[in-house]
PDB file of C-alpha atoms in Angstrom:
ATOM      1  CA  MET A  13      99.844-134.949-135.649  1.00 84.00           C
ATOM      2  CA  ALA A  14     101.476-133.717-132.446  1.00 82.00           C
ATOM      3  CA  ALA A  15     103.900-136.641-132.474  1.00 84.00           C
ATOM      4  CA  GLY A  16     105.128-135.458-135.859  1.00 86.00           C
ATOM      5  CA  THR A  17     106.371-132.219-134.283  1.00 86.00           C
ATOM      6  CA  ARG A  18     108.664-133.822-131.696  1.00 88.00           C
ATOM      7  CA  ARG A  19     112.151-132.369-131.397  1.00 89.00           C
ATOM      8  CA  PRO A  20     115.082-132.684-128.948  1.00 88.00           C
ATOM      9  CA  GLY A  21     113.780-131.770-125.513  1.00 88.00           C
ATOM     10  CA  ALA A  22     110.193-132.794-126.236  1.00 87.00           C
ATOM     11  CA  GLU A  23     110.074-136.561-126.016  1.00 76.00           C
ATOM     12  CA  ALA A  24     107.144-137.087-123.636  1.00 66.00           C
ATOM     13  CA  ALA A  25     103.827-138.357-124.991  1.00 69.00           C
ATOM     14  CA  LEU A  26     100.651-136.294-124.888  1.00 69.00           C
ATOM     15  CA  GLY A  27      97.948-137.030-122.355  1.00 68.00           C
ATOM     16  CA  GLY A  28      99.345-135.724-119.090  1.00 71.00           C
ATOM     17  CA  PHE A  29      98.032-132.748-117.171  1.00 76.00           C
ATOM     18  CA  SER A  30     100.865-130.590-118.480  1.00 83.00           C
ATOM     19  CA  GLY A  31     103.527-130.679-121.164  1.00 84.00           C
ATOM     20  CA  ILE A  32     107.190-131.320-120.429  1.00 87.00           C
ATOM     21  CA  PHE A  33     110.267-129.867-122.124  1.00 89.00           C
ATOM     22  CA  ASP A  34     113.909-130.607-121.298  1.00 90.00           C
ATOM     23  CA  LEU A  35     116.109-127.568-121.972  1.00 92.00           C
ATOM     24  CA  ARG A  36     119.333-129.497-121.460  1.00 91.00           C
ATOM     25  CA  ALA A  37     118.318-132.051-124.066  1.00 92.00           C
ATOM     26  CA  ALA A  38     117.665-129.153-126.455  1.00 92.00           C
ATOM     27  CA  GLY A  39     121.308-128.116-126.114  1.00 93.00           C
ATOM     28  CA  TYR A  40     121.001-125.026-123.902  1.00 93.00           C
ATOM     29  CA  GLU A  41     123.502-124.202-121.150  1.00 93.00           C
ATOM     30  CA  ASP A  42     122.456-120.842-119.678  1.00 94.00           C
ATOM     31  CA  PRO A  43     119.211-119.886-121.445  1.00 95.00           C
ATOM     32  CA  LEU A  44     116.721-117.110-121.050  1.00 96.00           C
ATOM     33  CA  LEU A  45     113.124-118.198-121.641  1.00 97.00           C
ATOM     34  CA  LEU A  46     110.814-116.040-123.736  1.00 97.00           C
ATOM     35  CA  ALA A  47     107.060-116.522-124.043  1.00 98.00           C
ATOM     36  CA  ALA A  48     104.431-115.223-126.440  1.00 98.00           C
ATOM     37  CA  THR A  49     100.691-115.627-126.808  1.00 98.00           C
ATOM     38  CA  ASP A  50      98.341-114.575-129.592  1.00 98.00           C
ATOM     39  CA  GLY A  51      95.295-115.533-131.604  1.00 97.00           C
ATOM     40  CA  VAL A  52      94.075-115.350-135.183  1.00 97.00           C
ATOM     41  CA  GLY A  53      91.480-112.616-134.643  1.00 96.00           C
ATOM     42  CA  THR A  54      88.507-112.212-136.928  1.00 97.00           C
ATOM     43  CA  LYS A  55      90.309-114.013-139.750  1.00 98.00           C
ATOM     44  CA  LEU A  56      88.515-116.970-138.159  1.00 97.00           C
ATOM     45  CA  LYS A  57      85.211-115.502-139.355  1.00 97.00           C
ATOM     46  CA  VAL A  58      86.501-115.640-142.934  1.00 97.00           C
ATOM     47  CA  ALA A  59      87.603-119.255-142.454  1.00 97.00           C
ATOM     48  CA  ILE A  60      84.169-120.160-141.066  1.00 96.00           C
ATOM     49  CA  ALA A  61      82.320-118.325-143.841  1.00 95.00           C
ATOM     50  CA  ALA A  62      84.516-119.897-146.521  1.00 95.00           C
ATOM     51  CA  GLY A  63      84.380-123.351-144.923  1.00 95.00           C
ATOM     52  CA  ARG A  64      88.190-123.618-144.922  1.00 95.00           C
ATOM     53  CA  HIS A  65      89.911-124.453-141.652  1.00 97.00           C
ATOM     54  CA  ASP A  66      93.249-125.874-142.784  1.00 95.00           C
ATOM     55  CA  THR A  67      95.341-122.685-142.676  1.00 97.00           C
ATOM     56  CA  VAL A  68      94.303-120.804-139.532  1.00 98.00           C
ATOM     57  CA  GLY A  69      96.312-123.205-137.378  1.00 98.00           C
ATOM     58  CA  ILE A  70      99.440-122.104-139.244  1.00 98.00           C
ATOM     59  CA  ASP A  71      98.446-118.489-138.556  1.00 98.00           C
ATOM     60  CA  LEU A  72      98.079-119.289-134.871  1.00 98.00           C
ATOM     61  CA  VAL A  73     101.600-120.665-134.590  1.00 98.00           C
ATOM     62  CA  ALA A  74     103.102-117.966-136.795  1.00 98.00           C
ATOM     63  CA  MET A  75     101.725-115.075-134.777  1.00 98.00           C
ATOM     64  CA  CYS A  76     103.460-116.439-131.676  1.00 98.00           C
ATOM     65  CA  VAL A  77     106.759-117.820-132.970  1.00 98.00           C
ATOM     66  CA  ASN A  78     107.511-114.811-135.181  1.00 98.00           C
ATOM     67  CA  ASP A  79     107.246-112.674-132.038  1.00 98.00           C
ATOM     68  CA  LEU A  80     109.817-114.885-130.303  1.00 98.00           C
ATOM     69  CA  VAL A  81     112.398-114.889-133.073  1.00 98.00           C
ATOM     70  CA  VAL A  82     112.545-111.084-133.226  1.00 98.00           C
ATOM     71  CA  GLN A  83     114.467-111.252-129.940  1.00 97.00           C
ATOM     72  CA  GLY A  84     116.721-114.021-131.166  1.00 97.00           C
ATOM     73  CA  ALA A  85     114.849-116.844-129.445  1.00 98.00           C
ATOM     74  CA  GLU A  86     114.420-120.326-130.907  1.00 98.00           C
ATOM     75  CA  PRO A  87     110.795-121.483-130.484  1.00 98.00           C
ATOM     76  CA  LEU A  88     110.866-124.678-128.422  1.00 97.00           C
ATOM     77  CA  PHE A  89     107.282-125.667-127.772  1.00 97.00           C
ATOM     78  CA  PHE A  90     103.714-124.631-128.438  1.00 97.00           C
ATOM     79  CA  LEU A  91     100.329-125.160-126.823  1.00 97.00           C
ATOM     80  CA  ASP A  92      96.928-124.328-128.285  1.00 97.00           C
ATOM     81  CA  TYR A  93      93.484-123.513-126.929  1.00 97.00           C
ATOM     82  CA  TYR A  94      90.569-124.411-129.205  1.00 97.00           C
ATOM     83  CA  ALA A  95      87.083-123.485-127.994  1.00 97.00           C
ATOM     84  CA  THR A  96      83.752-124.133-129.699  1.00 97.00           C
ATOM     85  CA  GLY A  97      80.096-124.678-128.878  1.00 96.00           C
ATOM     86  CA  GLN A  98      80.034-128.204-130.275  1.00 95.00           C
ATOM     87  CA  LEU A  99      83.064-129.958-131.705  1.00 94.00           C
ATOM     88  CA  GLU A 100      82.881-130.595-135.439  1.00 95.00           C
ATOM     89  CA  VAL A 101      85.433-133.331-135.943  1.00 94.00           C
ATOM     90  CA  ALA A 102      86.368-132.507-139.550  1.00 95.00           C
ATOM     91  CA  ALA A 103      86.938-128.828-138.769  1.00 95.00           C
ATOM     92  CA  GLY A 104      88.837-129.673-135.597  1.00 95.00           C
ATOM     93  CA  GLU A 105      91.079-132.093-137.437  1.00 95.00           C
ATOM     94  CA  ALA A 106      91.871-129.508-140.117  1.00 97.00           C
ATOM     95  CA  ILE A 107      92.669-126.888-137.459  1.00 97.00           C
ATOM     96  CA  VAL A 108      95.011-129.194-135.537  1.00 95.00           C
ATOM     97  CA  ALA A 109      96.676-130.278-138.783  1.00 96.00           C
ATOM     98  CA  GLY A 110      97.423-126.601-139.481  1.00 97.00           C
ATOM     99  CA  ILE A 111      98.818-126.105-135.975  1.00 98.00           C
ATOM    100  CA  ALA A 112     101.090-129.127-136.417  1.00 97.00           C
ATOM    101  CA  GLU A 113     102.253-127.854-139.808  1.00 98.00           C
ATOM    102  CA  GLY A 114     103.037-124.455-138.302  1.00 98.00           C
ATOM    103  CA  CYS A 115     105.034-126.115-135.534  1.00 97.00           C
ATOM    104  CA  ARG A 116     107.009-128.129-138.086  1.00 97.00           C
ATOM    105  CA  GLN A 117     107.810-124.976-140.043  1.00 98.00           C
ATOM    106  CA  ALA A 118     108.952-123.252-136.844  1.00 98.00           C
ATOM    107  CA  GLY A 119     110.900-126.252-135.540  1.00 97.00           C
ATOM    108  CA  CYS A 120     108.966-126.335-132.271  1.00 97.00           C
ATOM    109  CA  ALA A 121     107.055-129.151-130.616  1.00 96.00           C
ATOM    110  CA  LEU A 122     103.299-129.237-130.044  1.00 96.00           C
ATOM    111  CA  ILE A 123     103.370-130.550-126.477  1.00 93.00           C
ATOM    112  CA  GLY A 124      99.783-130.018-125.372  1.00 91.00           C
ATOM    113  CA  GLY A 125      96.689-127.894-125.447  1.00 92.00           C
ATOM    114  CA  GLU A 126      93.028-127.657-124.546  1.00 93.00           C
ATOM    115  CA  THR A 127      89.922-128.408-126.570  1.00 94.00           C
ATOM    116  CA  ALA A 128      86.869-126.899-124.895  1.00 95.00           C
ATOM    117  CA  GLU A 129      83.227-127.566-125.838  1.00 96.00           C
ATOM    118  CA  MET A 130      81.045-124.808-124.389  1.00 96.00           C
ATOM    119  CA  PRO A 131      77.418-125.067-125.575  1.00 95.00           C
ATOM    120  CA  GLY A 132      75.706-121.702-125.522  1.00 94.00           C
ATOM    121  CA  MET A 133      78.960-119.740-125.545  1.00 95.00           C
ATOM    122  CA  TYR A 134      79.466-119.870-129.321  1.00 94.00           C
ATOM    123  CA  ALA A 135      77.026-119.823-132.237  1.00 93.00           C
ATOM    124  CA  ASP A 136      76.766-122.975-134.351  1.00 92.00           C
ATOM    125  CA  GLY A 137      79.956-123.434-136.355  1.00 93.00           C
ATOM    126  CA  ASP A 138      81.868-120.709-134.515  1.00 96.00           C
ATOM    127  CA  TYR A 139      85.128-121.317-132.685  1.00 97.00           C
ATOM    128  CA  ASP A 140      88.082-119.421-131.268  1.00 97.00           C
ATOM    129  CA  LEU A 141      91.788-120.159-131.112  1.00 98.00           C
ATOM    130  CA  ALA A 142      94.615-118.997-128.883  1.00 98.00           C
ATOM    131  CA  GLY A 143      98.246-120.047-128.976  1.00 98.00           C
ATOM    132  CA  PHE A 144     101.106-120.043-126.503  1.00 98.00           C
ATOM    133  CA  ALA A 145     104.778-120.439-127.455  1.00 98.00           C
ATOM    134  CA  VAL A 146     107.944-120.607-125.380  1.00 98.00           C
ATOM    135  CA  GLY A 147     111.423-120.109-126.775  1.00 97.00           C
ATOM    136  CA  ALA A 148     114.972-119.805-125.522  1.00 97.00           C
ATOM    137  CA  VAL A 149     118.118-117.855-126.260  1.00 97.00           C
ATOM    138  CA  GLU A 150     121.483-118.187-124.569  1.00 96.00           C
ATOM    139  CA  ARG A 151     122.211-115.381-122.149  1.00 93.00           C
ATOM    140  CA  GLY A 152     124.106-112.632-123.940  1.00 93.00           C
ATOM    141  CA  GLN A 153     122.560-113.404-127.346  1.00 96.00           C
ATOM    142  CA  LEU A 154     119.243-111.623-126.801  1.00 96.00           C
ATOM    143  CA  LEU A 155     118.346-109.166-129.558  1.00 97.00           C
ATOM    144  CA  THR A 156     117.224-105.861-128.050  1.00 94.00           C
ATOM    145  CA  GLY A 157     117.770-103.323-130.837  1.00 94.00           C
ATOM    146  CA  GLU A 158     119.702-101.072-128.463  1.00 95.00           C
ATOM    147  CA  ASP A 159     122.703-100.909-130.828  1.00 96.00           C
ATOM    148  CA  VAL A 160     120.668 -99.870-133.886  1.00 97.00           C
ATOM    149  CA  ALA A 161     122.308 -96.713-135.216  1.00 97.00           C
ATOM    150  CA  GLU A 162     122.270 -94.130-137.971  1.00 97.00           C
ATOM    151  CA  GLY A 163     123.101 -95.654-141.350  1.00 98.00           C
ATOM    152  CA  ASP A 164     121.816 -99.153-140.591  1.00 98.00           C
ATOM    153  CA  ILE A 165     119.897-100.784-143.418  1.00 98.00           C
ATOM    154  CA  LEU A 166     116.259-101.933-143.300  1.00 98.00           C
ATOM    155  CA  LEU A 167     115.654-105.246-145.057  1.00 98.00           C
ATOM    156  CA  GLY A 168     112.048-106.204-145.768  1.00 98.00           C
ATOM    157  CA  LEU A 169     111.042-109.878-145.973  1.00 98.00           C
ATOM    158  CA  THR A 170     107.918-110.326-148.059  1.00 98.00           C
ATOM    159  CA  ALA A 171     104.597-111.464-146.619  1.00 98.00           C
ATOM    160  CA  ASN A 172     102.257-114.182-147.885  1.00 96.00           C
ATOM    161  CA  GLY A 173      99.301-111.790-147.878  1.00 96.00           C
ATOM    162  CA  LEU A 174      97.301-110.175-145.109  1.00 97.00           C
ATOM    163  CA  HIS A 175      98.691-112.593-142.515  1.00 97.00           C
ATOM    164  CA  ALA A 176      96.302-112.272-139.527  1.00 97.00           C
ATOM    165  CA  ASN A 177      95.698-108.551-139.114  1.00 95.00           C
ATOM    166  CA  GLY A 178      93.134-106.049-140.366  1.00 96.00           C
ATOM    167  CA  PHE A 179      90.377-108.586-140.953  1.00 97.00           C
ATOM    168  CA  SER A 180      87.660-106.615-139.161  1.00 96.00           C
ATOM    169  CA  LEU A 181      88.113-103.908-141.797  1.00 97.00           C
ATOM    170  CA  VAL A 182      88.407-106.470-144.608  1.00 97.00           C
ATOM    171  CA  ARG A 183      85.185-108.198-143.562  1.00 97.00           C
ATOM    172  CA  ARG A 184      83.387-104.858-143.312  1.00 97.00           C
ATOM    173  CA  LEU A 185      84.431-103.947-146.863  1.00 97.00           C
ATOM    174  CA  ILE A 186      83.343-107.331-148.194  1.00 96.00           C
ATOM    175  CA  ASP A 187      79.977-107.059-146.448  1.00 96.00           C
ATOM    176  CA  ASP A 188      79.434-103.478-147.598  1.00 96.00           C
ATOM    177  CA  HIS A 189      80.098-104.445-151.220  1.00 96.00           C
ATOM    178  CA  GLY A 190      78.114-107.688-151.071  1.00 96.00           C
ATOM    179  CA  LEU A 191      81.071-109.832-152.142  1.00 96.00           C
ATOM    180  CA  ASP A 192      81.073-113.631-152.010  1.00 96.00           C
ATOM    181  CA  TYR A 193      84.042-115.563-150.610  1.00 96.00           C
ATOM    182  CA  ALA A 194      83.446-118.248-153.244  1.00 95.00           C
ATOM    183  CA  ALA A 195      83.682-115.773-156.139  1.00 95.00           C
ATOM    184  CA  PRO A 196      86.941-115.386-158.113  1.00 94.00           C
ATOM    185  CA  ALA A 197      89.411-112.935-156.575  1.00 95.00           C
ATOM    186  CA  SER A 198      90.098-110.170-159.083  1.00 91.00           C
ATOM    187  CA  PHE A 199      93.577-109.618-157.626  1.00 92.00           C
ATOM    188  CA  ALA A 200      94.695-113.280-157.575  1.00 88.00           C
ATOM    189  CA  ALA A 201      94.779-115.550-160.598  1.00 82.00           C
ATOM    190  CA  GLU A 202      92.853-118.819-160.312  1.00 82.00           C
ATOM    191  CA  ALA A 203      91.833-118.279-156.670  1.00 90.00           C
ATOM    192  CA  ASP A 204      88.511-117.534-155.037  1.00 95.00           C
ATOM    193  CA  LEU A 205      88.274-114.622-152.616  1.00 96.00           C
ATOM    194  CA  GLY A 206      88.175-116.807-149.497  1.00 96.00           C
ATOM    195  CA  THR A 207      91.271-118.776-150.468  1.00 95.00           C
ATOM    196  CA  ALA A 208      93.198-115.625-151.361  1.00 96.00           C
ATOM    197  CA  LEU A 209      92.374-113.950-148.045  1.00 97.00           C
ATOM    198  CA  LEU A 210      93.174-117.073-146.019  1.00 97.00           C
ATOM    199  CA  GLN A 211      96.784-117.418-147.182  1.00 97.00           C
ATOM    200  CA  PRO A 212      98.565-118.310-143.925  1.00 98.00           C
ATOM    201  CA  THR A 213     101.003-116.066-142.120  1.00 98.00           C
ATOM    202  CA  ARG A 214     104.575-116.703-143.210  1.00 98.00           C
ATOM    203  CA  ILE A 215     106.807-118.244-140.555  1.00 98.00           C
ATOM    204  CA  TYR A 216     110.212-116.536-140.633  1.00 98.00           C
ATOM    205  CA  VAL A 217     111.871-118.509-137.845  1.00 98.00           C
ATOM    206  CA  ALA A 218     114.453-120.534-139.770  1.00 98.00           C
ATOM    207  CA  ALA A 219     115.799-117.623-141.818  1.00 98.00           C
ATOM    208  CA  CYS A 220     115.806-115.129-138.950  1.00 98.00           C
ATOM    209  CA  LEU A 221     117.526-117.512-136.540  1.00 98.00           C
ATOM    210  CA  ALA A 222     120.194-118.233-139.134  1.00 98.00           C
ATOM    211  CA  ALA A 223     120.820-114.520-139.720  1.00 98.00           C
ATOM    212  CA  HIS A 224     121.005-113.833-135.992  1.00 98.00           C
ATOM    213  CA  ARG A 225     123.351-116.738-135.277  1.00 97.00           C
ATOM    214  CA  ALA A 226     125.590-115.571-138.119  1.00 98.00           C
ATOM    215  CA  GLY A 227     125.830-112.155-136.453  1.00 97.00           C
ATOM    216  CA  LEU A 228     124.336-110.355-139.451  1.00 98.00           C
ATOM    217  CA  VAL A 229     121.415-108.489-137.838  1.00 98.00           C
ATOM    218  CA  LYS A 230     120.894-106.028-135.014  1.00 98.00           C
ATOM    219  CA  ALA A 231     117.115-106.283-134.697  1.00 98.00           C
ATOM    220  CA  PHE A 232     113.934-107.664-136.215  1.00 98.00           C
ATOM    221  CA  SER A 233     110.389-106.313-136.262  1.00 98.00           C
ATOM    222  CA  HIS A 234     107.384-108.582-136.911  1.00 98.00           C
ATOM    223  CA  ILE A 235     104.870-106.513-138.893  1.00 98.00           C
ATOM    224  CA  THR A 236     101.480-107.296-137.367  1.00 97.00           C
ATOM    225  CA  GLY A 237      98.610-105.065-136.186  1.00 94.00           C
ATOM    226  CA  GLY A 238      99.769-101.470-136.523  1.00 96.00           C
ATOM    227  CA  GLY A 239     101.632-102.217-139.743  1.00 97.00           C
ATOM    228  CA  LEU A 240     105.025-100.801-140.597  1.00 97.00           C
ATOM    229  CA  LEU A 241     104.350 -97.510-138.844  1.00 97.00           C
ATOM    230  CA  ASP A 242     103.659 -98.844-135.352  1.00 97.00           C
ATOM    231  CA  ASN A 243     105.790-101.995-135.162  1.00 97.00           C
ATOM    232  CA  LEU A 244     109.239-100.791-136.183  1.00 97.00           C
ATOM    233  CA  PRO A 245     109.538 -98.193-133.385  1.00 97.00           C
ATOM    234  CA  ARG A 246     109.190-101.042-130.861  1.00 96.00           C
ATOM    235  CA  VAL A 247     112.757-102.181-131.666  1.00 96.00           C
ATOM    236  CA  LEU A 248     114.396 -98.781-132.234  1.00 97.00           C
ATOM    237  CA  PRO A 249     116.230 -96.664-129.664  1.00 96.00           C
ATOM    238  CA  ASN A 250     115.033 -93.121-129.115  1.00 96.00           C
ATOM    239  CA  GLY A 251     116.777 -90.610-131.306  1.00 97.00           C
ATOM    240  CA  THR A 252     116.372 -92.717-134.450  1.00 97.00           C
ATOM    241  CA  VAL A 253     113.995 -92.631-137.410  1.00 98.00           C
ATOM    242  CA  ALA A 254     113.342 -95.576-139.713  1.00 98.00           C
ATOM    243  CA  HIS A 255     113.064 -94.024-143.167  1.00 98.00           C
ATOM    244  CA  ILE A 256     111.186 -96.404-145.482  1.00 98.00           C
ATOM    245  CA  ASP A 257     110.909 -96.017-149.237  1.00 98.00           C
ATOM    246  CA  GLY A 258     107.463 -97.396-150.093  1.00 97.00           C
ATOM    247  CA  ALA A 259     108.512 -97.794-153.748  1.00 97.00           C
ATOM    248  CA  ALA A 260     111.354-100.183-152.847  1.00 98.00           C
ATOM    249  CA  TRP A 261     109.254-103.346-153.065  1.00 98.00           C
ATOM    250  CA  PRO A 262     106.324-104.444-155.245  1.00 96.00           C
ATOM    251  CA  VAL A 263     103.167-103.989-153.174  1.00 97.00           C
ATOM    252  CA  PRO A 264     100.923-107.031-153.852  1.00 96.00           C
ATOM    253  CA  ASP A 265      97.729-106.434-155.802  1.00 96.00           C
ATOM    254  CA  LEU A 266      95.682-107.527-152.771  1.00 97.00           C
ATOM    255  CA  PHE A 267      96.565-104.330-150.919  1.00 97.00           C
ATOM    256  CA  ARG A 268      95.869-102.118-153.929  1.00 96.00           C
ATOM    257  CA  TRP A 269      92.489-103.849-154.253  1.00 97.00           C
ATOM    258  CA  LEU A 270      91.670-103.191-150.600  1.00 97.00           C
ATOM    259  CA  ALA A 271      92.784 -99.560-150.806  1.00 97.00           C
ATOM    260  CA  GLY A 272      90.583 -99.018-153.853  1.00 96.00           C
ATOM    261  CA  LEU A 273      87.630-100.913-152.404  1.00 96.00           C
ATOM    262  CA  GLY A 274      87.583 -98.837-149.237  1.00 96.00           C
ATOM    263  CA  GLY A 275      89.087 -95.566-150.429  1.00 96.00           C
ATOM    264  CA  ILE A 276      91.844 -96.045-147.848  1.00 96.00           C
ATOM    265  CA  ALA A 277      94.780 -93.632-147.872  1.00 96.00           C
ATOM    266  CA  ALA A 278      98.326 -94.997-148.070  1.00 95.00           C
ATOM    267  CA  GLY A 279      99.177 -93.889-144.539  1.00 95.00           C
ATOM    268  CA  GLU A 280      96.184 -95.680-143.092  1.00 96.00           C
ATOM    269  CA  MET A 281      96.975 -98.800-145.112  1.00 97.00           C
ATOM    270  CA  ALA A 282     100.513 -98.787-143.681  1.00 97.00           C
ATOM    271  CA  ARG A 283      99.133 -98.509-140.145  1.00 96.00           C
ATOM    272  CA  THR A 284      96.591-101.324-140.607  1.00 96.00           C
ATOM    273  CA  PHE A 285      98.195-103.888-142.938  1.00 97.00           C
ATOM    274  CA  ASN A 286     101.704-105.193-143.642  1.00 97.00           C
ATOM    275  CA  CYS A 287     101.430-103.978-147.273  1.00 97.00           C
ATOM    276  CA  GLY A 288     103.614-106.864-148.434  1.00 98.00           C
ATOM    277  CA  ILE A 289     106.381-106.797-145.802  1.00 98.00           C
ATOM    278  CA  GLY A 290     105.886-109.289-142.980  1.00 98.00           C
ATOM    279  CA  MET A 291     109.234-108.970-141.191  1.00 98.00           C
ATOM    280  CA  VAL A 292     111.892-106.260-141.151  1.00 98.00           C
ATOM    281  CA  ALA A 293     115.529-106.989-140.341  1.00 98.00           C
ATOM    282  CA  ILE A 294     117.969-104.228-139.404  1.00 98.00           C
ATOM    283  CA  ALA A 295     121.608-104.749-140.375  1.00 98.00           C
ATOM    284  CA  ALA A 296     124.775-102.701-140.303  1.00 98.00           C
ATOM    285  CA  PRO A 297     125.767-101.450-143.775  1.00 98.00           C
ATOM    286  CA  ALA A 298     128.754-103.806-143.895  1.00 98.00           C
ATOM    287  CA  ALA A 299     126.526-106.831-143.135  1.00 98.00           C
ATOM    288  CA  ALA A 300     123.476-105.970-145.258  1.00 98.00           C
ATOM    289  CA  GLU A 301     124.603-107.718-148.456  1.00 98.00           C
ATOM    290  CA  ALA A 302     125.518-110.928-146.619  1.00 98.00           C
ATOM    291  CA  ALA A 303     122.228-110.813-144.714  1.00 98.00           C
ATOM    292  CA  MET A 304     120.265-110.476-147.945  1.00 98.00           C
ATOM    293  CA  ALA A 305     122.136-113.431-149.442  1.00 98.00           C
ATOM    294  CA  LEU A 306     121.423-115.570-146.387  1.00 98.00           C
ATOM    295  CA  PHE A 307     117.716-114.707-146.410  1.00 98.00           C
ATOM    296  CA  SER A 308     117.521-115.550-150.106  1.00 98.00           C
ATOM    297  CA  ASP A 309     119.316-118.842-149.554  1.00 98.00           C
ATOM    298  CA  ARG A 310     116.750-119.668-146.846  1.00 97.00           C
ATOM    299  CA  GLY A 311     113.853-119.139-149.234  1.00 97.00           C
ATOM    300  CA  GLU A 312     112.869-115.577-148.346  1.00 98.00           C
ATOM    301  CA  THR A 313     112.302-112.764-150.811  1.00 98.00           C
ATOM    302  CA  VAL A 314     114.065-109.733-149.369  1.00 98.00           C
ATOM    303  CA  TRP A 315     114.274-106.075-150.368  1.00 98.00           C
ATOM    304  CA  PRO A 316     116.377-103.175-149.043  1.00 98.00           C
ATOM    305  CA  ILE A 317     113.540-100.851-148.063  1.00 98.00           C
ATOM    306  CA  GLY A 318     115.223 -98.011-146.204  1.00 98.00           C
ATOM    307  CA  GLU A 319     117.685 -96.902-143.578  1.00 98.00           C
ATOM    308  CA  ILE A 320     118.009 -95.609-140.037  1.00 98.00           C
ATOM    309  CA  ARG A 321     118.499 -91.866-139.669  1.00 98.00           C
ATOM    310  CA  ALA A 322     119.278 -89.786-136.619  1.00 96.00           C
ATOM    311  CA  ALA A 323     116.718 -87.588-134.842  1.00 94.00           C
ATOM    312  CA  ALA A 324     118.377 -86.470-131.635  1.00 92.00           C
ATOM    313  CA  GLY A 325     116.044 -86.010-128.688  1.00 91.00           C
ATOM    314  CA  GLU A 326     113.014 -87.497-130.431  1.00 94.00           C
ATOM    315  CA  PRO A 327     111.116 -90.711-129.739  1.00 96.00           C
ATOM    316  CA  ALA A 328     111.739 -93.507-132.224  1.00 96.00           C
ATOM    317  CA  ARG A 329     109.437 -93.280-135.216  1.00 97.00           C
ATOM    318  CA  VAL A 330     108.944 -94.225-138.874  1.00 98.00           C
ATOM    319  CA  GLU A 331     108.929 -92.010-141.945  1.00 97.00           C
ATOM    320  CA  LEU A 332     107.273 -93.716-144.917  1.00 97.00           C
ATOM    321  CA  THR A 333     107.352 -92.143-148.366  1.00 97.00           C
ATOM    322  CA  GLY A 334     106.452 -93.297-151.848  1.00 96.00           C
ATOM    323  CA  LEU A 335     103.911 -95.988-150.955  1.00 95.00           C
ATOM    324  CA  ASN A 336     101.833 -96.011-154.117  1.00 88.00           C
ATOM    325  CA  LEU A 337      98.452 -97.719-153.744  1.00 89.00           C
TER     326      LEU A 337
END
């Protein structure tokens, strides 16, 4: 599976004490290296309860590589850490297959990892995953968001579902209401609840890299834990406000179902979940139409969801209106 993810710069076979990557062979002249690490969180508990392990590996890769591409970096290689009390071969194979698939989608090589059996550390059937990704960008092409300015357009790229955030709350709601992961999902046609919740995190690398290399974007924000309200300010300069129109995109039925199930207010939903937008690109007004066309050509569904406004002397923040759940 790992061999199927090889790319220029990653030609060495697995089995050594460390992985090797050749930056020159990957075509870089004066690169900056960027690194990211993440996990899948308690979404793993849903995978274990539902007996489905083939998608969480994609989540693992996505949570790391999407964090690299927001700064303009191309993901180069990935390593995983898989820990369990006793290795179940079928589950392990499905997990690694998902990791390899995620690496293929991101264009990065799976060059190593660690599988740890730790009896007594984990309950029967339980496991944990962590991922580590390294990317590169040529010096001078790093995306920092420092030139984001009043009038810039916010473009929202749609999510596959919950991605990998908010699952502690989701699991609590399911437990409190006595729901079964094998039962039909009322918000998703022809899918059981477990399958619907386990839709893997979308990997935005190819489209975002293309938009950056075409000079069409000023910044990206990966919408993870903290939702739209807490992630966008991370790429905005002080003195700016990201004004988002919550009626600008169709919020998936999954999020309406969760809001109704838990009596969760729209503001809290937007601070916990992605609410249907997994990545936000910020473009100058003159580049927004071309950026949208490029994203669409690369297979993304994209919506103009707002704009940058000035707020002199204030910390960067988000104003969200019209989110109807």
